[in-house]
PDB file of C-alpha atoms in Angstrom:
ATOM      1  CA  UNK V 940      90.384  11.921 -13.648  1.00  0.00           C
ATOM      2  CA  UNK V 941      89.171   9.264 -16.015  1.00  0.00           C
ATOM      3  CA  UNK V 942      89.128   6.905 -13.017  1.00  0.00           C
ATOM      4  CA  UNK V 943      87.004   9.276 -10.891  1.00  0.00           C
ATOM      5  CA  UNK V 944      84.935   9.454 -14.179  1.00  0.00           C
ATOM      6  CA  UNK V 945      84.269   5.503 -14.200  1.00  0.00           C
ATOM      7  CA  UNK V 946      84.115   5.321 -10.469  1.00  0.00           C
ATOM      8  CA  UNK V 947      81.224   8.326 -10.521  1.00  0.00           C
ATOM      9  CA  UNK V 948      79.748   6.331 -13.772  1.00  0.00           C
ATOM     10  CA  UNK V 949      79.659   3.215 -11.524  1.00  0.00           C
ATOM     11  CA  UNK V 950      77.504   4.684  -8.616  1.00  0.00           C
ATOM     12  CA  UNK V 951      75.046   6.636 -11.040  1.00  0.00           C
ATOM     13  CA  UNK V 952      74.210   3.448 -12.464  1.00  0.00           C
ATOM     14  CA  UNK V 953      74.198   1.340  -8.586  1.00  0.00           C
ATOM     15  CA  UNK V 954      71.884   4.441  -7.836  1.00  0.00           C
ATOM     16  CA  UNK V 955      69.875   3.798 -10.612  1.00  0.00           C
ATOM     17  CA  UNK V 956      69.122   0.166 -10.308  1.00  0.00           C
ATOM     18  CA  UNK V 957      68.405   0.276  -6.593  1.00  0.00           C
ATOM     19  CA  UNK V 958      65.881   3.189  -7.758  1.00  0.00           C
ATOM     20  CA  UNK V 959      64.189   1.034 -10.251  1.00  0.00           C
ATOM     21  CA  UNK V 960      64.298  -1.638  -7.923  1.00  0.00           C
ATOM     22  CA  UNK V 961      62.604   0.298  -5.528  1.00  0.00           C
ATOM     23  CA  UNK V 962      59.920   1.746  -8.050  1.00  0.00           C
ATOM     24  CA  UNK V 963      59.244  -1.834  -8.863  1.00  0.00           C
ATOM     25  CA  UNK V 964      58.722  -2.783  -5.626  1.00  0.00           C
ATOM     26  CA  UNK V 965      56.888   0.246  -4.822  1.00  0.00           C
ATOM     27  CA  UNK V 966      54.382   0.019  -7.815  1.00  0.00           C
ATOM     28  CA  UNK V 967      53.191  -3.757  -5.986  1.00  0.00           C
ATOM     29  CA  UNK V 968      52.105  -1.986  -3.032  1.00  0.00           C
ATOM     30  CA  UNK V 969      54.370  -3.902  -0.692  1.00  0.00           C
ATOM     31  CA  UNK V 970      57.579  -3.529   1.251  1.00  0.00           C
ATOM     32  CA  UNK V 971      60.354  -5.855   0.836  1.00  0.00           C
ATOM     33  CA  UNK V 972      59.171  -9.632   2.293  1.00  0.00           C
ATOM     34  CA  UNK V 973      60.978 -10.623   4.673  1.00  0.00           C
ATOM     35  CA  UNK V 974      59.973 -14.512   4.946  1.00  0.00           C
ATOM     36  CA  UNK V 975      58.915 -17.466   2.679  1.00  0.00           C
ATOM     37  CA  UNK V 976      55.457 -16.640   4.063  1.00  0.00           C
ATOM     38  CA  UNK V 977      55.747 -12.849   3.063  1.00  0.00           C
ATOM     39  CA  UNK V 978      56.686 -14.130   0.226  1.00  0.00           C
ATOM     40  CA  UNK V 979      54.019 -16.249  -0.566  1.00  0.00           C
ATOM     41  CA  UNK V 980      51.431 -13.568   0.440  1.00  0.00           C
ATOM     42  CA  UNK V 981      52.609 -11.215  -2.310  1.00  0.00           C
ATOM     43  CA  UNK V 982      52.773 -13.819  -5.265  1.00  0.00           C
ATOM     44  CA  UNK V 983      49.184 -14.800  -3.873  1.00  0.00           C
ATOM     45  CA  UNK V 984      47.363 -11.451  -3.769  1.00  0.00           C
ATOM     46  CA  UNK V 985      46.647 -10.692  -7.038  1.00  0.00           C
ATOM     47  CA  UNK V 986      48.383  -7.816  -7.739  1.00  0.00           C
ATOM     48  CA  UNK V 987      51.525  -8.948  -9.125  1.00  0.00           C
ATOM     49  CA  UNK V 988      51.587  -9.587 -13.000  1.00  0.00           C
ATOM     50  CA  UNK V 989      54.916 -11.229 -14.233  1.00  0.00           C
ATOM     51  CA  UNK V 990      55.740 -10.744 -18.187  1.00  0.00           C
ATOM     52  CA  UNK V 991      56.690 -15.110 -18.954  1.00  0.00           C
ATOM     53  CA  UNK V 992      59.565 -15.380 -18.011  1.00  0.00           C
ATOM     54  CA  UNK V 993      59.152 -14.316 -14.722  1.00  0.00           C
ATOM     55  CA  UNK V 994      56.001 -15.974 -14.211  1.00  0.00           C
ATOM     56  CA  UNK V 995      57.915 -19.371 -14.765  1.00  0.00           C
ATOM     57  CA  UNK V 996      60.266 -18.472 -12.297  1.00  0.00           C
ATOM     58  CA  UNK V 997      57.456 -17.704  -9.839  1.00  0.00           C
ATOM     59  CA  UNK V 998      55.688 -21.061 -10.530  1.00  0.00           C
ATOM     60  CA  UNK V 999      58.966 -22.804  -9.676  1.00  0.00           C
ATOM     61  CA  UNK V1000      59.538 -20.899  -6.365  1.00  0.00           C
ATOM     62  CA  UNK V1001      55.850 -21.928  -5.430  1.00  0.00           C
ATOM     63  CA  UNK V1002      56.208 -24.956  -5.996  1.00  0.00           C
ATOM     64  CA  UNK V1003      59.795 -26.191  -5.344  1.00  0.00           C
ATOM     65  CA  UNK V1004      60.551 -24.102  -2.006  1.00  0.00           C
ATOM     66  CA  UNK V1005      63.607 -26.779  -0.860  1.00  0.00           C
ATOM     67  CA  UNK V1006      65.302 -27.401  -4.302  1.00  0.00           C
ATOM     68  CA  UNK V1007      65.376 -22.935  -4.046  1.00  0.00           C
ATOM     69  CA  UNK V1008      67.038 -23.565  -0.449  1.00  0.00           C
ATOM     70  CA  UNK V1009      69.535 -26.126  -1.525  1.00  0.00           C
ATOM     71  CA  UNK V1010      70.287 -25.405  -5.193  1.00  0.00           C
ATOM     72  CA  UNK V1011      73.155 -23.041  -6.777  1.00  0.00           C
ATOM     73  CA  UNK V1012      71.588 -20.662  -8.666  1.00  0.00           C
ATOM     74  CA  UNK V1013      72.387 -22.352 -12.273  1.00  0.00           C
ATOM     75  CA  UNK V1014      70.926 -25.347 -10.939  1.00  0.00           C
ATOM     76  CA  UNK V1015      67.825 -24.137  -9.383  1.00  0.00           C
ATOM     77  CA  UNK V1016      67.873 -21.725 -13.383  1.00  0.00           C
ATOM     78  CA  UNK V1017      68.093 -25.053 -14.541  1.00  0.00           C
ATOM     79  CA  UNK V1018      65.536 -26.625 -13.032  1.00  0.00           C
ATOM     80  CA  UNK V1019      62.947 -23.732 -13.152  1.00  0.00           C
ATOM     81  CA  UNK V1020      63.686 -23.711 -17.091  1.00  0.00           C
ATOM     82  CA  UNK V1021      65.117 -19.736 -17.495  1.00  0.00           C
ATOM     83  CA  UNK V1022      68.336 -17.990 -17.259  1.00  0.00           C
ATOM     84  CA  UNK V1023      70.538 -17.438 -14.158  1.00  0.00           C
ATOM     85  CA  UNK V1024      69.796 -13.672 -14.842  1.00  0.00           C
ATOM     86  CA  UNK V1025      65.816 -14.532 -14.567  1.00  0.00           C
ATOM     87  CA  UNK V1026      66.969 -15.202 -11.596  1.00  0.00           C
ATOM     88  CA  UNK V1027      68.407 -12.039 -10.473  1.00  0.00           C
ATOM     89  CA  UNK V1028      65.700  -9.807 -12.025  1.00  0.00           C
ATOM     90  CA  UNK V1029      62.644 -11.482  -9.795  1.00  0.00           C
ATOM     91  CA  UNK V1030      65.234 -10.786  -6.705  1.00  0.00           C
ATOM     92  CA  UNK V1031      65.556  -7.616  -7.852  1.00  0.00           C
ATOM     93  CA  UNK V1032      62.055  -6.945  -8.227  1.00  0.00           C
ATOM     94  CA  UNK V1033      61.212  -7.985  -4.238  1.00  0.00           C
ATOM     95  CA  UNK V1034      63.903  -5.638  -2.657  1.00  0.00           C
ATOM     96  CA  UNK V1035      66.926  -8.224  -2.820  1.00  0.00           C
ATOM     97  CA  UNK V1036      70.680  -7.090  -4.130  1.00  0.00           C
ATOM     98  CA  UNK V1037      70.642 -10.505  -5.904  1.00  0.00           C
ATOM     99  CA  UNK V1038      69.793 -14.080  -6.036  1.00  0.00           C
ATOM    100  CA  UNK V1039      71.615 -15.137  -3.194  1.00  0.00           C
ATOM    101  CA  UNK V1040      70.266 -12.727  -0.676  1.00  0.00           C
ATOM    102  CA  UNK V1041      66.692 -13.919  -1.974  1.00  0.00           C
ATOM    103  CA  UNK V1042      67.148 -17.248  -1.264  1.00  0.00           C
ATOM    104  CA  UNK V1043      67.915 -16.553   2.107  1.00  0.00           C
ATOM    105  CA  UNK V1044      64.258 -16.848   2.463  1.00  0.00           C
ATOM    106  CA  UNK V1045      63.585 -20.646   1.485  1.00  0.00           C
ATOM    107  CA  UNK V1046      66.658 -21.133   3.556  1.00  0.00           C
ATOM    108  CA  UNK V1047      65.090 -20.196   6.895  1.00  0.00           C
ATOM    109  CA  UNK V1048      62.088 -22.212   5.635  1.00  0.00           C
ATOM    110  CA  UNK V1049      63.065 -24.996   5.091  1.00  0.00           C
ATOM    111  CA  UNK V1050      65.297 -25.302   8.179  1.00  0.00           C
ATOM    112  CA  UNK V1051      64.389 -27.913  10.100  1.00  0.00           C
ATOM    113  CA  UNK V1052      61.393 -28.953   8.389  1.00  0.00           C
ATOM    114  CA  UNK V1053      62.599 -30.363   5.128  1.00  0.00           C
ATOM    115  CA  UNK V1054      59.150 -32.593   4.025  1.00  0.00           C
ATOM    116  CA  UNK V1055      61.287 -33.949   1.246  1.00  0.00           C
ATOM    117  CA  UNK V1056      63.689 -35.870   4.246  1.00  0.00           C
ATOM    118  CA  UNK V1057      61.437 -38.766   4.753  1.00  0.00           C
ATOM    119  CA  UNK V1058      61.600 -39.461   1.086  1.00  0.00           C
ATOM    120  CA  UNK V1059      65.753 -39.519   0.795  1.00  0.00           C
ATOM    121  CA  UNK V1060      66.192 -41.872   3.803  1.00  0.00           C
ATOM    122  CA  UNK V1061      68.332 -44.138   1.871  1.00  0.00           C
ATOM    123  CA  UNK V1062      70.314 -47.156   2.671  1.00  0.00           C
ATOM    124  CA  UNK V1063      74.122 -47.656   3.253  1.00  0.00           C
ATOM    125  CA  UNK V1064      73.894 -50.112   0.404  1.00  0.00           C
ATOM    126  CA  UNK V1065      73.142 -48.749  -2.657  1.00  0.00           C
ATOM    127  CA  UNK V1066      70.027 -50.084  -4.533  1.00  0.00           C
ATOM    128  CA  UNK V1067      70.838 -52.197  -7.598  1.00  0.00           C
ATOM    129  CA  UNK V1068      70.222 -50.519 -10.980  1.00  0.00           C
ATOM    130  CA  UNK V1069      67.160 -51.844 -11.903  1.00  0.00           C
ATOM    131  CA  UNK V1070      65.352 -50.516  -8.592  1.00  0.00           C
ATOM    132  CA  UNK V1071      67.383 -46.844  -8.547  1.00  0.00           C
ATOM    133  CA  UNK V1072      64.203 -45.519 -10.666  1.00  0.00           C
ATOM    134  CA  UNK V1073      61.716 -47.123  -8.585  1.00  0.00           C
ATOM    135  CA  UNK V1074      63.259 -45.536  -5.361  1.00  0.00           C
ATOM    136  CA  UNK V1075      63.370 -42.686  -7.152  1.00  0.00           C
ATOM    137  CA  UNK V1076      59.710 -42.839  -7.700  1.00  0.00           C
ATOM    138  CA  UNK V1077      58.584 -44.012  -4.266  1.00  0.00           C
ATOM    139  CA  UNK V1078      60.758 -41.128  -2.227  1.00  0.00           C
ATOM    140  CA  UNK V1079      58.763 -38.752  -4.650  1.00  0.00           C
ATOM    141  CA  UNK V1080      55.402 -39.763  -3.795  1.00  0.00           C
ATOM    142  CA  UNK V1081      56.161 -39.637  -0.231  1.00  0.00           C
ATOM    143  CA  UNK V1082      57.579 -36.462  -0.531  1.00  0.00           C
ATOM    144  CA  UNK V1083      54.582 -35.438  -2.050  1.00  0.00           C
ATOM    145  CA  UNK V1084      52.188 -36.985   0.910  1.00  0.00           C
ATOM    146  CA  UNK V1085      54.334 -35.089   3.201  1.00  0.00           C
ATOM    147  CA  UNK V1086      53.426 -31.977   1.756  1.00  0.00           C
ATOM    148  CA  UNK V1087      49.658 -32.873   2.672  1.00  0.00           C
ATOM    149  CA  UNK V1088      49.873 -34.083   6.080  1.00  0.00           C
ATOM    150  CA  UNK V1089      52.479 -30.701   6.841  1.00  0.00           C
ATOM    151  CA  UNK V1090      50.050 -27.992   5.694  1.00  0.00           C
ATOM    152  CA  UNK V1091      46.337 -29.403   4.305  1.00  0.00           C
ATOM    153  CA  UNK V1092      43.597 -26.750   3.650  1.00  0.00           C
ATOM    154  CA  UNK V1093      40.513 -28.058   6.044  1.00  0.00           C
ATOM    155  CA  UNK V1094      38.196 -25.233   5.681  1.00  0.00           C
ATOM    156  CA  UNK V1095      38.359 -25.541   1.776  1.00  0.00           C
ATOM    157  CA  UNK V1096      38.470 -28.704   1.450  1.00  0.00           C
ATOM    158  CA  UNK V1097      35.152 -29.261   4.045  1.00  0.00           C
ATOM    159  CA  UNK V1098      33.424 -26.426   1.037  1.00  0.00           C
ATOM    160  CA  UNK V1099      34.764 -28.377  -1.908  1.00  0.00           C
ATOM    161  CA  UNK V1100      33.114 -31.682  -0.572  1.00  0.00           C
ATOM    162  CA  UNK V1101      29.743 -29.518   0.871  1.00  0.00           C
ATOM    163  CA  UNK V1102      29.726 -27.512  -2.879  1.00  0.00           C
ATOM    164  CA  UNK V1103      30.118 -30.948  -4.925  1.00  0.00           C
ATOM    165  CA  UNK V1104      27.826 -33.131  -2.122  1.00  0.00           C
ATOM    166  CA  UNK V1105      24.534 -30.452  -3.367  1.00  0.00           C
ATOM    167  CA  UNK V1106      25.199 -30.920  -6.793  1.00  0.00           C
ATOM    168  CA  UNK V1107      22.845 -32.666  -9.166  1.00  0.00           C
ATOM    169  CA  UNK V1108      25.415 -33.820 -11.743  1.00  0.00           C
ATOM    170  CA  UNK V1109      29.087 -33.218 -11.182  1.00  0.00           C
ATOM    171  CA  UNK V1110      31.158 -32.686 -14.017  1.00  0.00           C
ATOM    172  CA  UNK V1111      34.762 -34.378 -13.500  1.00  0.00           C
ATOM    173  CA  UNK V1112      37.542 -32.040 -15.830  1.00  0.00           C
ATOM    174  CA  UNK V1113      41.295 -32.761 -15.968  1.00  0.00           C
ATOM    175  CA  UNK V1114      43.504 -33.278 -18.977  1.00  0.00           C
ATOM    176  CA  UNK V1115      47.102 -34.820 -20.081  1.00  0.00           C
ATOM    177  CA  UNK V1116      48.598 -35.641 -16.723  1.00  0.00           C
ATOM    178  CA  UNK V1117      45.518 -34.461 -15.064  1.00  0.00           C
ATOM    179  CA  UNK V1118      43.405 -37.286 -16.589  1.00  0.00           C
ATOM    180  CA  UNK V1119      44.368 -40.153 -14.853  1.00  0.00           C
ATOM    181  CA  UNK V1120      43.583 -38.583 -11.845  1.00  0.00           C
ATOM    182  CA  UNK V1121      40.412 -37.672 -12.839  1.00  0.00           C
ATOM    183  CA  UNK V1122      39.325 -40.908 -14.791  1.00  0.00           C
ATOM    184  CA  UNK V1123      39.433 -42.997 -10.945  1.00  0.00           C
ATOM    185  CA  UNK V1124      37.919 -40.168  -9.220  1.00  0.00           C
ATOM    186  CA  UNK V1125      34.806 -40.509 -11.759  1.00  0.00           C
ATOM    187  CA  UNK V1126      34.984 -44.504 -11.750  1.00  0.00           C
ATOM    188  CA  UNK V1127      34.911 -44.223  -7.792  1.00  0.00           C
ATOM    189  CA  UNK V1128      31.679 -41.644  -7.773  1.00  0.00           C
ATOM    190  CA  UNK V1129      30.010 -44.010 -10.184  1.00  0.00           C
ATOM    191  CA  UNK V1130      30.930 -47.211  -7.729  1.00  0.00           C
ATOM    192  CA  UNK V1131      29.295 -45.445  -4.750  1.00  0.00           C
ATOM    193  CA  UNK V1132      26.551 -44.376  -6.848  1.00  0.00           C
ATOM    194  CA  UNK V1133      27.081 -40.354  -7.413  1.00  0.00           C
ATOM    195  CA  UNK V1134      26.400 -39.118 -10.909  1.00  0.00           C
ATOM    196  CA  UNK V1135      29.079 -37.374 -12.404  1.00  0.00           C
ATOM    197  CA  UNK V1136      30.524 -36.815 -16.096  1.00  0.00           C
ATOM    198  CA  UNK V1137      33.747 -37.909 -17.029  1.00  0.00           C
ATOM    199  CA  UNK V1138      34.790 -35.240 -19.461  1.00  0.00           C
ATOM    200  CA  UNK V1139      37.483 -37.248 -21.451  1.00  0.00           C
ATOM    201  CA  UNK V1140      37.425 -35.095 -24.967  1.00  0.00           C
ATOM    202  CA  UNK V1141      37.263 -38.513 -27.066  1.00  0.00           C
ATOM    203  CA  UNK V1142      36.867 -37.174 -30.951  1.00  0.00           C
ATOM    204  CA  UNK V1143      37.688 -33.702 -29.336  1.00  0.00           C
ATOM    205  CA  UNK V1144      33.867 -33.147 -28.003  1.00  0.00           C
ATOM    206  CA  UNK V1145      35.055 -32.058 -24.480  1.00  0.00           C
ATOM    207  CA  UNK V1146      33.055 -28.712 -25.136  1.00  0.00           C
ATOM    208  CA  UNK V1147      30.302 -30.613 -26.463  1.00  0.00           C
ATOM    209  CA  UNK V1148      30.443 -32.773 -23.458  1.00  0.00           C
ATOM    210  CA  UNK V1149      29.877 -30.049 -21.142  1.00  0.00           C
ATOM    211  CA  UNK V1150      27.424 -28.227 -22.898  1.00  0.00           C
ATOM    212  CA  UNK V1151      24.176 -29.154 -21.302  1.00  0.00           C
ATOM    213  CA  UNK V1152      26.155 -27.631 -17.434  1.00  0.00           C
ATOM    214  CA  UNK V1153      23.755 -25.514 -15.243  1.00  0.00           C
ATOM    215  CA  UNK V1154      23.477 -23.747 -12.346  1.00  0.00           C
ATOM    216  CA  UNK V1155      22.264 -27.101 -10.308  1.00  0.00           C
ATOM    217  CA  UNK V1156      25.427 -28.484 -11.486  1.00  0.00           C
ATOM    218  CA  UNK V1157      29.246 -28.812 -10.011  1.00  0.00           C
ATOM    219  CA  UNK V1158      32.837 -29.490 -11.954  1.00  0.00           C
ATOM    220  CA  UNK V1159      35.406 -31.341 -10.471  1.00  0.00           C
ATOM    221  CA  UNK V1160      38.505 -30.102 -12.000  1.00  0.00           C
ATOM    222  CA  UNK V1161      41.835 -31.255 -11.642  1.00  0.00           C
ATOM    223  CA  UNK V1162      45.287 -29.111 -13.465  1.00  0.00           C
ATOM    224  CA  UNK V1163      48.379 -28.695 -13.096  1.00  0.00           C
ATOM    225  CA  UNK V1164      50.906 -26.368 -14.815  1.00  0.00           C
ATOM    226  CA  UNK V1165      52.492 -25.581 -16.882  1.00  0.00           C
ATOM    227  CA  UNK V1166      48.398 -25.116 -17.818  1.00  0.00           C
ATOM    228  CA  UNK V1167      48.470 -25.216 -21.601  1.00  0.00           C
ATOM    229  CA  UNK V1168      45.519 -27.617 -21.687  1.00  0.00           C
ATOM    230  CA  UNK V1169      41.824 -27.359 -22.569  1.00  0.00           C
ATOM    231  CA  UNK V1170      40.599 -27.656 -18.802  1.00  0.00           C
ATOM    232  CA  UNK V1171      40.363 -23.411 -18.201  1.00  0.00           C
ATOM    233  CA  UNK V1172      38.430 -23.559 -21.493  1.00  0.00           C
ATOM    234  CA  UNK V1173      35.961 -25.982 -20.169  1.00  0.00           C
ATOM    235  CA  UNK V1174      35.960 -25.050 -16.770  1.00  0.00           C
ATOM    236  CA  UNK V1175      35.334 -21.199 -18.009  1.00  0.00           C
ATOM    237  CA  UNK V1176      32.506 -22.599 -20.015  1.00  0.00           C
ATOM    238  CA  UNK V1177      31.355 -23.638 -16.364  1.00  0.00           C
ATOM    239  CA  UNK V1178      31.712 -20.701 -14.610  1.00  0.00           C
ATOM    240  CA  UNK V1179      29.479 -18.846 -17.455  1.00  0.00           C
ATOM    241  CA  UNK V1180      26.724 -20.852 -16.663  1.00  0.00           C
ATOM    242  CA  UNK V1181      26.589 -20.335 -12.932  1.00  0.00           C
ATOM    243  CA  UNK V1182      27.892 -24.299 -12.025  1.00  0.00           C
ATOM    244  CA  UNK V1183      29.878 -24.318  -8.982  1.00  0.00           C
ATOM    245  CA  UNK V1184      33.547 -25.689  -9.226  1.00  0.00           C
ATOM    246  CA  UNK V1185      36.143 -26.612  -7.425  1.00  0.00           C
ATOM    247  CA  UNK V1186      39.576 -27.611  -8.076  1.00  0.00           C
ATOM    248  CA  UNK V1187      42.565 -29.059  -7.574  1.00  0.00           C
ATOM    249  CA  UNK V1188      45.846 -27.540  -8.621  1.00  0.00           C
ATOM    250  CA  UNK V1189      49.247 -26.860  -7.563  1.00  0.00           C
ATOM    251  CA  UNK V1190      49.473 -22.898  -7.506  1.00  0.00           C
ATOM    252  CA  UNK V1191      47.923 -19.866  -7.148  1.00  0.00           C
ATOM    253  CA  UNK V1192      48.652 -18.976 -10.904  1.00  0.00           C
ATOM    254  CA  UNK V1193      46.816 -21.761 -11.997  1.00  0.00           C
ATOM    255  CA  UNK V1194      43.896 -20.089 -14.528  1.00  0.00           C
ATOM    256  CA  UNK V1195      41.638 -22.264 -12.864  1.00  0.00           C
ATOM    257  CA  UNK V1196      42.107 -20.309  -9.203  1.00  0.00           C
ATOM    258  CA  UNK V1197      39.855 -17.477 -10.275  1.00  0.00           C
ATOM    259  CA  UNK V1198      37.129 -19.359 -11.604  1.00  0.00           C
ATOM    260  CA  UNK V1199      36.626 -21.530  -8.411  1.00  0.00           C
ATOM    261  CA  UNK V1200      34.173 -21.222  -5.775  1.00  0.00           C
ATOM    262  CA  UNK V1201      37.091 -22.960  -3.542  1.00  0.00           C
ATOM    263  CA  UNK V1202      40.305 -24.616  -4.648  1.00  0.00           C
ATOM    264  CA  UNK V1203      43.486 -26.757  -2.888  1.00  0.00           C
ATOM    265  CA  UNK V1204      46.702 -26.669  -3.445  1.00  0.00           C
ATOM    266  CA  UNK V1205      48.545 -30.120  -4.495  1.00  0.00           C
ATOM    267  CA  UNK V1206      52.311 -29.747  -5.363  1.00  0.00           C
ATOM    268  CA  UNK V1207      53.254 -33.315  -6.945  1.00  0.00           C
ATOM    269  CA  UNK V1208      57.428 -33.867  -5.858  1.00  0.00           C
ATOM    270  CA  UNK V1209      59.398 -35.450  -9.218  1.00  0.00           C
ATOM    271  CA  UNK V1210      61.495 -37.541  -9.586  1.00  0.00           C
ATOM    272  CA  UNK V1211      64.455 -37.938 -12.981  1.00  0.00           C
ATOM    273  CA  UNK V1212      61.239 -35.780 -14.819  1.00  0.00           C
ATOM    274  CA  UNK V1213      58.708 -38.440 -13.834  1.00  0.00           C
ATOM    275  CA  UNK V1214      56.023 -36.680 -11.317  1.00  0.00           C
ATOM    276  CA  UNK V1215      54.655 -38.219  -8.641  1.00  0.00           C
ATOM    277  CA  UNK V1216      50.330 -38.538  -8.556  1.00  0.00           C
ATOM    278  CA  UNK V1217      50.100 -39.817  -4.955  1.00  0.00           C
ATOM    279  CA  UNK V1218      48.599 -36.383  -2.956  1.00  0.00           C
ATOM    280  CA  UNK V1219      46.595 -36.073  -6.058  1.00  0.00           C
ATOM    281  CA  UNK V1220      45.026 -38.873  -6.065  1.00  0.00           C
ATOM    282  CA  UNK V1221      44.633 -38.761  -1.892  1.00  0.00           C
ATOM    283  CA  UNK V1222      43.026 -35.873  -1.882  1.00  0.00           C
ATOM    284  CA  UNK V1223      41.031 -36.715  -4.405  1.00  0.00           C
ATOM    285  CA  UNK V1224      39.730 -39.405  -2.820  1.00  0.00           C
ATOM    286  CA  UNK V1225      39.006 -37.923  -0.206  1.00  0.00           C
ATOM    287  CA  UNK V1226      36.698 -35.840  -1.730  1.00  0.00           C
ATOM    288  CA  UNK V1227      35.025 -38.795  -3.135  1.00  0.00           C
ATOM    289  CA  UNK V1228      35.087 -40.177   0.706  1.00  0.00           C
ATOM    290  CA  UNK V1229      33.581 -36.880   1.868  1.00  0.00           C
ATOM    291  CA  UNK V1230      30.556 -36.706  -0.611  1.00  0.00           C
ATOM    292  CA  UNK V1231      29.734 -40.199  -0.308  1.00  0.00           C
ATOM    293  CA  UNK V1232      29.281 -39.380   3.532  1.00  0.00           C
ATOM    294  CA  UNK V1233      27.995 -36.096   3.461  1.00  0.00           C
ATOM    295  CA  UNK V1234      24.845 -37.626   1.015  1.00  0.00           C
ATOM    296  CA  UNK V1235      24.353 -40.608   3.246  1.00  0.00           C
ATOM    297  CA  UNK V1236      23.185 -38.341   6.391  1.00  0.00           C
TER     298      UNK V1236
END
């Protein structure tokens, strides 16, 4: 009897679960995705609002769609920052028994189409000491480039480059890891002779720097997570005074995404905690490229 007892305790609480995992899924309007690209959809629309944890996990998944496929699930926990368990509650949430069924998902992505490949082509001989880092570095960056020539945005990149090309002043925004990025793409607009801003917060004025931005005017704005900088303050400064922006960032739960007239997404490969700039700084450019011709016609 007492066995029967735990065995009928056992499947009250199974029952229970897969009816609050089915409320949950339920209450985001959506049935249970069935590809990366289901996946994505959800995450993307809006209607999903993760307490922090979760969010952190979803950032991760976003971004890091092949170290999900490949990874154990303490190391991809590891990685991503949170608990194994996160883990298992954001499976939960979508529909899946557990982790492992999830990342079934990124599996079938993935398959055959690995970006990250052409950056771990490596050698029989293994690089001496001194250059293991700088491999490292090099197979991120073209990891990262892969990324852009696989999947690039045209038809909002074409409106970032028309939106910033009628601008009278453009207003270039991008802090900590951002800022190198966005220090050459001002230095290049002032070489071909486009008037921009290079908001750099020296003796913490950034606010100050932006505060004559108008309608007539455009921001540049470059951010990546984990987004605890003072670009969505300035760039929400921006959007209050009617200037059109457009930015660069490397997921749809960057702040900056709802604030922007049009936006692309840049994820940046890593490599021993060192991220890579490269598709950054490419696209960028190409920005810069694309104004510089659109003003000349």
């Amino acid at each position: 009897m007492s066995g029967a007892r735990k065995s009928s305790g056992r499947s009250s609480a199974d029952e229970a679960a897969t009816r609050k995992r089915g409320r949950s899924l339920a209450a985001l309007g959506y049935i249970q995705p069935q590809t990366y690209e289901e996946l994505r959809a959800v995450l993307s629309s809006g209607t999903v609002h993760f307490p922090k944890r979760l969010r952190q996990v979803a950032i991760f998944l976003w971004q890091h769609p092949s170290d999900v496929a490949l990874g154990t699930i303490a190391q991809v926990a590891a990685q991503a920052g949170v608990q194994p368990s996160t883990l298992v509650r954001f499976a939960q949430i979508f529909g899946y028994a557990g982790f492992s069924d999830f990342q079934g998902l990124f599996k079938e992505h993935v398959k055959g189409s690995w970006p990250e490949g052409r950056g771990e082509q490596r050698s029989e001989a293994e690089p001496i000491a001194q250059l293991h880092f700088l491999h490292g570095m090099v197979g991120a960056s073209q990891a990262s480039l892969g990324r852009i020539e696989s999947g690039f945005d045209v038809e909002n990149f074409e409106k970032m480059v028309a939106l910033l090309a009628a601008a009278d002043l453009i207003y270039v925004i991008g802090s900590k890891r951002a800022f190198p990025v966005t220090a050459y793409l001002s230095l290049t607009l002032s070489q071909q002779g486009v008037r921009n801003v290079l908001v750099d917060n020296v003796g913490s004025t950034a606010l100050d720097q932006v505060g004559c931005i108008g309608g007539r005017d455009a921001v540049l704005a470059v951010s990546f997570s984990p987004y605890n900088s003072i670009t969505p303050d300035l760039v929400a400064v921006a959007h209050e005074r009617k200037a059109r922006i457009v930015t660069i960032t490397d997921s749809t739960f960057s702040p900056l995404t709802r604030l922007s007239d049009s936006w692309l997404e840049v994820v940046e490969s890593d490599f021993a905690g060192f991220r890579s700039l490269a598709a950054s700084l490419a696209v960028g450019m190409a920005l810069v490229h694309g104004v510089v011709a659109r003003r000349g016609k």
